[in-house]
Amino acid sequence: MLKSKTFVKKTRSGGIMKIVREHYLRDDIWCGSEVCTECKQEETVLQKDTYIESNLCSFPHYLLPDTNIVLSQIDILEDPLIKNVIILQTVLQEVRHRSAPIYKRLKDILHDKEKHFYTFTNEHHRETYIEREQGESANDRNDRAIRISTKWYSDHLNNTPHGQEEKAEEFGLLTYRCEEYVKSLIANPELVDRLALTNDDKNEITSSKVLFPEHLPLSRIQSGIKSGTFQQGTFRASRDNYLEATVFVHGEGDDSTEVLIQGLQNLNRAVHQDLVAVEILPLNQWVAPSSVVLQDEGPKEDDVTEEEEEAELKSGPSGAASRKPTGRVVGIIKRNWRPFCGMLFLSQIKEATRHLFTPADRRIPRIRIETRQAATLAGQRIMVAVDGWPKHSRYPNGHFVRSLGSAGDKETETEVLLLEHDVPHQDFSQAVLSFLPKMPWNITEEDMAVREDLRNLTVCSVDPPGCTDIDDALHCRDLPNGNQEVGVHIADVSHFIRPGNAMDLEAANRGTTVYLTGRRIDMVPELLSSNLCSLRSSVERLAFSCIWEINDKAEIVKTRFTKSVINSKASLTYAEAQMRIDDANMNDDTTKSLRGLNRLAKILKKRRIEKGALTLSSPEVRFHIDSETHDPIDLQTKELKETNSMVEEFMLLANISVAQKIYDEFSECALLRKHPAPPPSNYDILNKAAKSKDMVIHTDSAKALADSLDAAQVDGFPYFNTLLRILATRCMMQAVYFCSGMDSDFHHYGLASPIYTHFTSPIRRYSDIIVHRLLAVAIGADSTYPDLMDKHKQSALCNNLNYRHKMAQYAQRASVAYHTQLFFKSRGILNEEGFILFVRKNAIIVLIPKFGLEGTVFFENKDKPSPKLIFNEEVPSLTVEGHSFNMFDKVKVTISLDASNVQHQKIRMSLVEPVNVNGMPVTCRMSSFQVNVNGMPVTCRMG
């Protein structure tokens, strides 16, 4: 049966286009129920025996939720107890349009065969399809479609042949609110905790006093943004001060602004990463960012006044130069809530059911939930979802989602870490694994026919110890004309992962492999990452090779790219490769190749630095893990060798060569990587630090900065230059992927390169797989496909890759932080030397170079009278009872672990030198610490 609809549409050019939409209806769409013998279905999803003990439904039944239930109660639907559910096509389509995250979760449930969720395509069934009536809204039409389908199921099951009548009569057309049904379940009362709060419930648990301004309706926000009254941007809560945030307002080109928000009422119930509308305050109300470290130490009642809570909020210096654009949140454009991990803060009221949940991420406010299993959940890591934040409530309201395990358990803490950083870490699905090559796998004659045979070359790989996913290998050999041939050979992952299949889609979603301490979350299945793609020694492997002819001055004479077959002669660590280079008695082919590579790499690096490439610094750490307990037994900063630099130089050269090639061939859709130059304000702290030592740092260009850093030396203080480079690292912008057809600025500031991409790590980065595909098409080694040439889809892919890359970095740092906690837990109290890296109004931030550890040392104690503090923003320095603390001052501290708060365990520090300040012992507290990984620190709350 065919339905058609005809309408006319005006085109951009002003013409009229007639559009005819055909809608096919069928009578062979089955109900999916075992109860039914009328439908000629080969297999069923809905079970015959569906009994769940309920006070409302004392008979077997199916559930058919409407769109609002799916959107608001997805946690209930995900519970293992809820089975045999009919999801109508109408509902599925509405959910898809209204919430992409919930749509994905619903699709995951539908694919879970143990849940017995059935999709009924009612919009194409002859008896359940309905037309929209005149004057009827789309929402009302969909509600009617749901009722019609529900009635059809009831009638259909009642019309089953003789012998099924009694069973079918039990499937009546009954309607219940989700709360009613869940609360009626006799054997599973704990499911009530997972209910999202309704509006009525929200009103019950808030006070009558209005604590926050009303959010403006979306229509007023949109008109305000259009007129310029309001600005929209992403809300970013401060890690260091819970009463402060910034809103990043995107402008055209480089015209972007950060708006400072201070105070509870101005924050106005916005949560980290929400898309908000802000109103910029008059110039005379602008303030400087607060220089005080302020954390929300305990739950506040709803009747606490804003003045009482914000008494500790101290803005920065009052000078006009220090003030920033300041505003207030007037409305929420889009919430970015997700389930949050954390722990329950039990109410002091006996037998209370309302408690406060404390998120692991301090940027997220506490959440008020209702639960009857608080005693069981105490000491557990749990997940909680936010339902809403009424204007009468100090905290948002939410509901319990699930328990993750005991706090402090290593597996539980790792799970929290992965969930909090949105790292996909589930096992690869059967759909993904089905695209793996069948074992045993061998290189075929067909493969050899289209590849260059490079198995005779002396190729070797150089990697960190324990590396099994070997992406790259190198070779260097002399040519008859006196030049040298250098090759970078990269694992040909794109041979195994073809565009658009399930494995490709999964790798694109994951974006990157995530390296935690003692654990790796692969982007591709292990059979590829650690075996078939890994360029291990003494086995034949498929590769994508970039080969140069280079003269004695390390100048490129010729470049070529080819698909190849290699056989690596050695898999070395950086230390092993360095020993070969340094040992004059070793003169085998592999060692000669390494020496040639190392000589050329030094010339390449020198030339790169002369062009303005930056050499920055960050103390990275490495753990020695116990083989049985997997706990850290030692913690050391990483030592870099010449061979680290050797490999890096040729990877950079390959990436630059490939970037130019794919851009020359595909100027509109090349996937590239850029590093924007920092705005001048980013260098403020670096300039102040240099000024304190009577030095000047020039930041006009990368070359000027590099030269200034090279010249910044202090006699008798060799670590000064390293500290300055650490600060310079903090001033940098984040490097990002982008599509060449969507941007005009390609420059990579840190590398001083006009063009750059990522080609050398396709096992662990999806960006490199796309670059491999582009390069393969460019040299005629593979065919293209539509998405590869679509700059808009490439740009959307880059956005996901940038997000996944950033979250992977954060997860890696958090893992280092957690294992640092375990290390100090086992070591007790340690005395170590450190340097003051930053000075705040009430604290100093100390770097312990031995452990790559940063700690905030406070000079205020709520239980004792605070010492007299004088803060100088310009130097900057902090004077405590007459003793001045300046940036880069050397101090000696005692470090220990305070595990009294399981969720936010603290490294405690007390100053040993100076031991006394004017006769007064200076005992300080470090309530957070930072561990540096890849040059970028993150403040990590223990646990």
PDB file of C-alpha atoms in Angstrom, residues 458 476 587-594:
ATOM      1  CA  THR A 458      68.072  -3.384   7.675  1.00  0.00           C
ATOM      2  CA  CYS A 476      69.367   4.190   6.894  1.00  0.00           C
ATOM      3  CA  ASN A 587      79.582  -2.424  13.882  1.00  0.00           C
ATOM      4  CA  ASP A 588      76.759  -4.632  12.609  1.00  0.00           C
ATOM      5  CA  ASP A 589      74.338  -3.350   9.971  1.00  0.00           C
ATOM      6  CA  THR A 590      71.652  -2.373  12.510  1.00  0.00           C
ATOM      7  CA  THR A 591      74.126  -0.352  14.596  1.00  0.00           C
ATOM      8  CA  LYS A 592      75.530   1.374  11.500  1.00  0.00           C
ATOM      9  CA  SER A 593      71.983   2.267  10.482  1.00  0.00           C
ATOM     10  CA  LEU A 594      71.285   3.724  13.950  1.00  0.00           C
TER      11      LEU A 594
END
